[in-house]
Amino acid sequence: PDHKLFQTHPLLNSQLLHHLQHADIAVKNDIERFDGDDVVFTDGSRLEIDLVLYATGYEMQIPYLDKNTFEWDGDRPAQYLTAFNRHHRNLFTVGFVETNSSAYTLFDNISNVVAQYLRDQVTRPASASRFDELIANDRPNLAGSLHLVDSPRHAGYVDAKVFKKHLARVRQQMNWSDLEPGPAK
């Protein structure tokens, strides 16, 4: 890598570590070139390889909407709290968040705030208008003290603890309830 450890998030699972520990897979240097069935690495080593998987990551896109529908932060829509469009009321992007922790509970908490905002539009329009002001003007630093690689991919990262604290402040300010998980099914 061309950066320090943890300046970008590693993607690991227990199976990768298991197979590394048992020498089922090995870490190699960059590929210099292909030579027939062999892969020649930048350290000069050569192996016969039957499969090379070129992992490019992914891009966050919304191909059915004009790109100008959003402000952008790197390659992510720059939505308020990662979900609320600043110019188009009720255009939400739940799930467009990258974090230094598990994102699934963040999705739940964001969805909870979206639901309460939608309810307020019907039952408490003055409250919904106050939240509209937050959407338009509140620009919190949700990255906290994360120091990641300066790249479009990392531009919209959030620190999970900072994000959860800010969501809690917003819920309190709006007099909205915390997320209460239902019973396991």
Coordinates of N, CA and C in Angstrom, one line a residue:
P1 N 0.8 -1.2 0.0 CA 0.0 0.0 0.0 C 0.9 1.3 0.0
D2 N 0.3 2.3 -0.5 CA 1.0 3.6 -0.6 C 0.6 4.5 0.6
H3 N 0.1 3.9 1.7 CA -0.3 4.7 2.8 C 0.0 3.9 4.1
K4 N -0.3 4.6 5.2 CA 0.0 4.0 6.5 C -1.2 3.0 6.9
L5 N -0.9 2.1 7.8 CA -1.9 1.2 8.3 C -3.1 2.0 8.8
F6 N -4.3 1.6 8.5 CA -5.6 2.1 9.0 C -5.9 3.5 8.4
Q7 N -5.1 4.0 7.4 CA -5.5 5.2 6.7 C -6.6 4.8 5.6
T8 N -6.9 3.6 5.5 CA -8.0 3.1 4.7 C -8.4 1.8 5.4
H9 N -9.7 1.5 5.3 CA -10.1 0.3 6.1 C -9.8 -1.0 5.4
P10 N -9.3 -1.9 6.1 CA -9.1 -3.3 5.6 C -10.4 -4.0 5.5
L11 N -10.5 -4.9 4.6 CA -11.7 -5.7 4.5 C -11.2 -7.2 4.8
L12 N -11.5 -7.6 6.0 CA -11.1 -8.9 6.4 C -12.3 -9.7 6.9
N13 N -12.2 -11.0 6.9 CA -13.1 -11.8 7.6 C -12.3 -13.0 8.2
S14 N -12.9 -13.7 9.1 CA -12.2 -14.8 9.8 C -11.7 -15.9 8.9
Q15 N -12.3 -16.1 7.7 CA -11.9 -17.1 6.8 C -10.6 -16.7 6.2
L16 N -10.4 -15.5 5.8 CA -9.1 -15.0 5.2 C -8.0 -15.3 6.2
L17 N -8.2 -14.9 7.5 CA -7.1 -15.1 8.5 C -6.8 -16.6 8.6
H18 N -7.9 -17.4 8.7 CA -7.7 -18.8 8.8 C -6.9 -19.4 7.7
H19 N -7.2 -19.0 6.5 CA -6.4 -19.6 5.3 C -5.0 -19.0 5.2
L20 N -4.8 -17.8 5.7 CA -3.4 -17.2 5.8 C -2.6 -18.0 6.8
Q21 N -3.2 -18.3 8.0 CA -2.5 -19.0 9.0 C -2.2 -20.4 8.6
H22 N -3.0 -21.0 7.8 CA -2.8 -22.4 7.4 C -2.1 -22.5 6.0
A23 N -1.6 -21.4 5.6 CA -0.8 -21.3 4.3 C -1.6 -21.8 3.1
D24 N -2.9 -21.8 3.2 CA -3.7 -22.1 2.0 C -3.7 -21.0 1.0
I25 N -3.4 -19.8 1.4 CA -3.2 -18.6 0.6 C -2.0 -17.9 1.0
A26 N -1.4 -17.1 0.2 CA -0.2 -16.3 0.5 C -0.4 -14.9 0.0
V27 N 0.3 -14.0 0.7 CA 0.3 -12.6 0.3 C 1.5 -12.4 -0.6
K28 N 1.3 -11.8 -1.7 CA 2.4 -11.6 -2.7 C 2.5 -10.1 -3.0
N29 N 3.6 -9.7 -3.6 CA 3.8 -8.4 -4.1 C 3.0 -8.1 -5.3
D30 N 3.1 -6.9 -5.8 CA 2.3 -6.5 -7.0 C 2.7 -7.3 -8.2
I31 N 1.8 -7.4 -9.1 CA 2.1 -8.1 -10.4 C 2.8 -7.2 -11.3
E32 N 3.9 -7.7 -11.8 CA 4.7 -6.9 -12.8 C 4.2 -7.2 -14.2
R33 N 3.9 -8.5 -14.5 CA 3.4 -8.9 -15.8 C 3.0 -10.3 -15.8
F34 N 2.3 -10.7 -16.9 CA 1.9 -12.1 -17.1 C 2.8 -12.7 -18.2
D35 N 3.1 -13.9 -18.0 CA 4.0 -14.6 -18.9 C 3.4 -16.0 -19.1
G36 N 2.6 -16.2 -20.1 CA 1.9 -17.5 -20.3 C 1.0 -17.7 -19.1
D37 N 1.1 -18.9 -18.5 CA 0.3 -19.3 -17.3 C 1.0 -18.7 -16.0
D38 N 2.1 -18.1 -16.2 CA 2.8 -17.6 -15.0 C 2.5 -16.1 -14.7
V39 N 2.5 -15.8 -13.5 CA 2.4 -14.4 -13.1 C 3.8 -14.0 -12.5
V40 N 4.4 -13.0 -13.0 CA 5.7 -12.5 -12.5 C 5.4 -11.3 -11.6
F41 N 5.9 -11.4 -10.4 CA 5.7 -10.4 -9.4 C 6.8 -9.4 -9.4
T42 N 6.6 -8.2 -8.8 CA 7.6 -7.1 -8.8 C 8.8 -7.5 -8.0
D43 N 8.7 -8.5 -7.1 CA 9.9 -8.9 -6.4 C 10.7 -10.0 -7.2
G44 N 10.3 -10.2 -8.4 CA 11.0 -11.2 -9.3 C 10.5 -12.6 -9.2
S45 N 9.7 -12.9 -8.2 CA 9.2 -14.3 -8.1 C 8.2 -14.5 -9.1
R46 N 7.9 -15.8 -9.4 CA 7.0 -16.2 -10.5 C 6.2 -17.4 -10.0
L47 N 4.9 -17.4 -10.3 CA 4.1 -18.5 -9.9 C 3.1 -18.9 -11.1
E48 N 2.8 -20.1 -11.3 CA 1.8 -20.5 -12.2 C 0.4 -20.3 -11.5
I49 N -0.4 -19.5 -12.1 CA -1.6 -19.1 -11.4 C -2.8 -19.4 -12.3
D50 N -3.8 -20.0 -11.8 CA -5.0 -20.4 -12.6 C -6.1 -19.3 -12.6
L51 N -6.0 -18.4 -11.6 CA -7.0 -17.4 -11.5 C -6.4 -16.1 -10.9
V52 N -6.6 -15.0 -11.6 CA -6.2 -13.7 -11.0 C -7.5 -12.9 -10.8
L53 N -7.8 -12.5 -9.6 CA -9.0 -11.8 -9.3 C -8.6 -10.3 -9.1
Y54 N -9.1 -9.5 -10.0 CA -8.8 -8.0 -9.9 C -9.9 -7.3 -9.3
A55 N -9.7 -7.0 -8.0 CA -10.8 -6.4 -7.2 C -10.7 -4.9 -7.3
T56 N -11.7 -4.2 -7.8 CA -11.6 -2.8 -8.0 C -12.4 -2.0 -7.0
G57 N -13.1 -2.7 -6.1 CA -13.9 -2.0 -5.1 C -15.3 -1.7 -5.8
Y58 N -15.9 -0.6 -5.4 CA -17.2 -0.3 -6.0 C -17.4 1.2 -6.0
E59 N -18.3 1.6 -6.8 CA -18.6 3.1 -6.8 C -20.1 3.2 -6.4
M60 N -20.3 4.3 -5.6 CA -21.7 4.6 -5.2 C -22.3 5.4 -6.2
Q61 N -23.3 4.9 -6.9 CA -24.0 5.6 -8.0 C -25.5 5.5 -7.8
I62 N -26.2 6.4 -8.4 CA -27.6 6.3 -8.5 C -27.9 6.6 -10.0
P63 N -27.7 5.6 -10.8 CA -27.7 5.8 -12.3 C -29.0 6.3 -12.9
Y64 N -30.1 6.1 -12.2 CA -31.4 6.6 -12.7 C -31.7 8.0 -12.3
L65 N -30.9 8.7 -11.6 CA -31.1 10.1 -11.3 C -29.9 10.9 -11.9
D66 N -30.2 12.1 -12.3 CA -29.2 13.0 -12.8 C -28.2 13.3 -11.7
K67 N -26.9 13.2 -12.0 CA -25.9 13.4 -11.0 C -26.0 14.7 -10.3
N68 N -26.5 15.7 -11.0 CA -26.7 17.1 -10.5 C -27.8 17.2 -9.4
T69 N -28.5 16.1 -9.2 CA -29.5 16.0 -8.2 C -28.9 16.2 -6.8
F70 N -27.6 15.8 -6.7 CA -26.9 15.8 -5.4 C -25.7 16.7 -5.4
E71 N -25.3 17.2 -4.2 CA -24.0 17.7 -4.0 C -23.2 16.4 -3.8
W72 N -21.9 16.5 -4.0 CA -21.0 15.3 -3.9 C -19.8 15.6 -3.0
D73 N -19.5 14.6 -2.3 CA -18.3 14.6 -1.4 C -17.5 13.4 -1.8
G74 N -16.5 13.7 -2.7 CA -15.8 12.6 -3.3 C -16.7 11.8 -4.3
D75 N -16.8 10.5 -4.1 CA -17.7 9.8 -4.9 C -19.0 9.4 -4.2
R76 N -19.4 10.2 -3.2 CA -20.7 9.9 -2.5 C -21.6 11.2 -2.5
P77 N -22.9 10.9 -2.6 CA -23.8 12.1 -2.4 C -23.5 12.7 -1.0
A78 N -23.4 14.0 -1.0 CA -23.1 14.7 0.3 C -24.5 15.1 0.9
Q79 N -25.1 14.1 1.5 CA -26.4 14.3 2.1 C -26.3 14.6 3.6
Y80 N -27.2 15.3 4.1 CA -27.3 15.6 5.5 C -27.4 14.3 6.3
L81 N -26.6 14.0 7.3 CA -26.6 12.8 8.0 C -26.5 11.6 7.1
T82 N -25.9 11.7 5.9 CA -25.7 10.8 4.9 C -27.0 10.3 4.2
A83 N -28.1 10.9 4.6 CA -29.4 10.4 4.0 C -30.3 11.5 3.5
F84 N -30.2 12.7 3.9 CA -31.2 13.7 3.5 C -30.7 14.7 2.5
N85 N -31.3 14.8 1.3 CA -30.9 15.7 0.3 C -31.2 17.1 0.7
R86 N -30.2 17.9 0.5 CA -30.3 19.3 0.9 C -31.2 20.2 0.0
H87 N -31.5 19.7 -1.2 CA -32.3 20.5 -2.2 C -33.6 19.9 -2.6
H88 N -33.8 18.6 -2.3 CA -35.0 17.9 -2.7 C -35.6 17.2 -1.5
R89 N -36.6 17.8 -1.0 CA -37.3 17.3 0.2 C -37.8 15.8 -0.1
N90 N -37.5 15.0 0.8 CA -38.0 13.6 0.8 C -37.2 12.7 -0.3
L91 N -36.0 13.2 -0.6 CA -35.1 12.3 -1.4 C -34.1 11.8 -0.5
F92 N -34.1 10.5 -0.1 CA -33.3 10.0 0.9 C -32.3 9.0 0.3
T93 N -31.1 8.8 0.9 CA -30.2 7.8 0.5 C -29.7 7.0 1.7
V94 N -30.6 6.2 2.2 CA -30.2 5.4 3.3 C -29.3 4.3 2.8
G95 N -28.1 4.2 3.4 CA -27.2 3.1 3.1 C -25.9 3.7 2.4
F96 N -25.9 4.9 2.0 CA -24.7 5.5 1.4 C -23.8 6.1 2.5
V97 N -23.3 5.2 3.3 CA -22.4 5.6 4.3 C -21.3 4.6 4.4
E98 N -20.1 5.1 4.6 CA -18.9 4.3 4.9 C -18.4 4.7 6.2
T99 N -18.1 3.7 7.0 CA -17.7 4.0 8.4 C -16.6 3.1 8.9
N100 N -16.0 3.4 10.0 CA -15.0 2.6 10.6 C -15.5 1.5 11.5
S101 N -16.8 1.2 11.4 CA -17.4 0.2 12.2 C -18.5 -0.5 11.3
S102 N -19.3 -1.3 11.9 CA -20.4 -2.0 11.2 C -21.4 -0.9 10.8
A103 N -21.9 -1.0 9.6 CA -22.8 0.0 9.1 C -24.3 -0.3 9.4
Y104 N -24.6 -1.6 9.6 CA -26.0 -2.0 9.6 C -26.8 -1.3 10.7
T105 N -26.2 -1.2 11.9 CA -27.0 -0.5 13.0 C -27.1 1.0 12.6
L106 N -26.2 1.5 11.9 CA -26.3 2.9 11.5 C -27.5 3.1 10.5
F107 N -27.6 2.1 9.6 CA -28.8 2.1 8.7 C -30.1 2.1 9.4
D108 N -30.2 1.3 10.5 CA -31.4 1.3 11.3 C -31.6 2.6 12.0
N109 N -30.6 3.2 12.5 CA -30.7 4.5 13.2 C -31.1 5.6 12.2
I110 N -30.5 5.6 11.0 CA -30.8 6.6 10.0 C -32.3 6.4 9.6
S111 N -32.7 5.2 9.3 CA -34.1 4.9 8.9 C -35.1 5.4 10.0
N112 N -34.7 5.2 11.2 CA -35.5 5.7 12.3 C -35.7 7.2 12.2
V113 N -34.7 8.0 12.0 CA -34.8 9.4 11.8 C -35.6 9.8 10.6
V114 N -35.4 9.1 9.5 CA -36.2 9.4 8.3 C -37.7 9.2 8.6
A115 N -38.0 8.1 9.3 CA -39.4 7.8 9.6 C -40.0 8.8 10.5
Q116 N -39.3 9.3 11.5 CA -39.8 10.3 12.4 C -40.0 11.7 11.7
Y117 N -39.1 12.0 10.8 CA -39.2 13.2 10.0 C -40.4 13.1 9.1
L118 N -40.6 12.0 8.4 CA -41.8 11.8 7.6 C -43.1 11.9 8.4
R119 N -43.1 11.3 9.6 CA -44.3 11.4 10.5 C -44.5 12.9 10.9
D120 N -43.5 13.6 11.2 CA -43.6 15.0 11.6 C -44.2 15.9 10.4
Q121 N -43.9 15.5 9.2 CA -44.4 16.3 8.1 C -45.9 16.2 8.1
V122 N -46.5 15.2 8.6 CA -47.9 15.0 8.6 C -48.5 15.5 9.9
T123 N -47.9 15.1 11.0 CA -48.5 15.4 12.3 C -48.0 16.6 13.1
R124 N -46.7 17.0 12.7 CA -46.1 18.2 13.4 C -45.3 19.0 12.4
P125 N -46.0 19.7 11.5 CA -45.4 20.4 10.4 C -44.3 21.4 10.8
A126 N -44.5 22.1 12.0 CA -43.6 23.0 12.5 C -42.3 22.3 12.8
S127 N -42.4 21.2 13.4 CA -41.2 20.4 13.8 C -40.4 19.9 12.5
A128 N -41.2 19.5 11.5 CA -40.6 19.1 10.2 C -39.9 20.3 9.6
S129 N -40.4 21.5 9.7 CA -39.8 22.7 9.2 C -38.5 23.0 9.9
R130 N -38.5 22.7 11.2 CA -37.2 22.9 12.0 C -36.2 21.9 11.5
F131 N -36.6 20.7 11.2 CA -35.6 19.7 10.6 C -35.2 20.1 9.2
D132 N -36.1 20.7 8.4 CA -35.7 21.2 7.1 C -34.6 22.2 7.2
E133 N -34.6 23.0 8.3 CA -33.5 24.0 8.5 C -32.2 23.3 8.8
L134 N -32.3 22.2 9.6 CA -31.1 21.5 9.9 C -30.5 20.8 8.6
I135 N -31.4 20.3 7.8 CA -31.0 19.7 6.5 C -30.2 20.7 5.7
A136 N -30.8 21.9 5.6 CA -30.2 22.9 4.8 C -28.9 23.5 5.4
N137 N -28.8 23.6 6.7 CA -27.7 24.4 7.2 C -26.7 23.7 8.2
D138 N -27.1 22.6 8.8 CA -26.3 21.9 9.7 C -25.2 21.1 8.9
R139 N -24.0 21.4 9.1 CA -22.9 20.7 8.4 C -21.9 20.1 9.4
P140 N -22.3 19.1 10.1 CA -21.4 18.5 11.2 C -20.2 17.8 10.6
N141 N -19.1 17.7 11.3 CA -18.0 16.9 10.9 C -18.2 15.5 11.5
L142 N -18.7 14.6 10.6 CA -19.0 13.3 11.1 C -17.8 12.4 11.0
A143 N -16.7 12.9 10.4 CA -15.5 12.0 10.3 C -14.7 12.0 11.6
G144 N -15.1 13.0 12.5 CA -14.3 13.0 13.8 C -12.9 13.2 13.6
S145 N -12.1 12.4 14.2 CA -10.6 12.5 14.1 C -10.0 11.4 13.1
L146 N -10.9 10.8 12.3 CA -10.4 9.9 11.3 C -9.4 10.6 10.4
H147 N -8.3 9.9 10.1 CA -7.3 10.5 9.2 C -7.0 9.4 8.1
L148 N -7.8 9.4 7.1 CA -7.8 8.4 6.0 C -7.0 9.0 4.8
V149 N -6.8 8.1 3.9 CA -6.1 8.5 2.6 C -7.0 9.6 2.0
D150 N -6.3 10.6 1.4 CA -7.0 11.7 0.8 C -7.4 11.2 -0.6
S151 N -8.6 10.7 -0.7 CA -9.1 10.1 -2.0 C -10.6 10.3 -2.1
P152 N -11.2 10.3 -3.3 CA -12.6 10.4 -3.4 C -13.4 9.3 -2.6
R153 N -12.8 8.1 -2.6 CA -13.4 7.0 -1.9 C -13.6 7.3 -0.4
H154 N -12.6 8.0 0.2 CA -12.6 8.2 1.6 C -13.2 9.6 2.0
A155 N -13.6 10.4 1.1 CA -14.1 11.7 1.4 C -15.4 11.7 2.3
G156 N -16.3 10.8 2.1 CA -17.5 10.8 2.9 C -17.5 9.9 4.1
Y157 N -16.4 9.4 4.5 CA -16.3 8.5 5.7 C -16.8 9.1 6.9
V158 N -17.5 8.3 7.8 CA -17.9 8.8 9.1 C -17.3 8.0 10.2
D159 N -17.1 8.6 11.3 CA -16.7 7.8 12.5 C -17.9 7.4 13.2
A160 N -18.1 6.1 13.4 CA -19.4 5.6 13.9 C -19.8 6.2 15.2
K161 N -18.8 6.4 16.1 CA -19.2 7.0 17.4 C -19.6 8.4 17.3
V162 N -18.9 9.2 16.5 CA -19.2 10.6 16.2 C -20.6 10.7 15.6
F163 N -20.8 9.8 14.6 CA -22.1 9.8 13.9 C -23.3 9.5 14.8
K164 N -23.1 8.4 15.7 CA -24.2 8.1 16.6 C -24.5 9.2 17.6
K165 N -23.4 9.8 18.1 CA -23.6 10.9 19.1 C -24.3 12.1 18.4
H166 N -24.0 12.4 17.2 CA -24.7 13.5 16.5 C -26.1 13.1 16.2
L167 N -26.4 11.9 15.8 CA -27.8 11.5 15.6 C -28.6 11.6 16.9
A168 N -27.9 11.2 18.0 CA -28.6 11.3 19.3 C -28.9 12.8 19.6
R169 N -28.0 13.7 19.4 CA -28.3 15.1 19.6 C -29.4 15.6 18.7
V170 N -29.4 15.2 17.5 CA -30.5 15.6 16.6 C -31.9 15.1 17.1
R171 N -31.9 13.8 17.4 CA -33.1 13.2 18.0 C -33.6 14.0 19.2
Q172 N -32.7 14.3 20.1 CA -33.1 15.0 21.3 C -33.6 16.4 20.9
Q173 N -32.9 17.1 20.1 CA -33.3 18.5 19.6 C -34.7 18.4 19.0
M174 N -34.9 17.4 18.2 CA -36.2 17.3 17.5 C -37.3 16.6 18.4
N175 N -37.0 16.2 19.6 CA -37.9 15.5 20.4 C -38.4 14.2 19.8
W176 N -37.4 13.5 19.2 CA -37.7 12.2 18.5 C -37.2 11.1 19.4
S177 N -37.8 9.9 19.3 CA -37.4 8.8 20.1 C -36.2 8.1 19.6
D178 N -35.5 7.4 20.5 CA -34.4 6.6 20.1 C -34.9 5.4 19.4
L179 N -34.1 4.7 18.7 CA -34.5 3.4 18.0 C -34.6 2.4 19.1
E180 N -35.8 1.7 19.1 CA -36.0 0.6 20.0 C -36.1 -0.7 19.2
P181 N -35.1 -1.5 19.3 CA -35.2 -2.8 18.5 C -36.4 -3.6 19.0
G182 N -37.0 -4.3 18.0 CA -38.1 -5.1 18.3 C -37.6 -6.5 18.7
P183 N -38.5 -7.4 19.1 CA -38.1 -8.7 19.5 C -37.5 -9.5 18.4
A184 N -36.5 -10.3 18.7 CA -35.9 -11.2 17.7 C -36.9 -12.2 17.2
K185 N -36.9 -12.5 15.9 CA -37.9 -13.4 15.3 C -37.2 -14.6 14.8

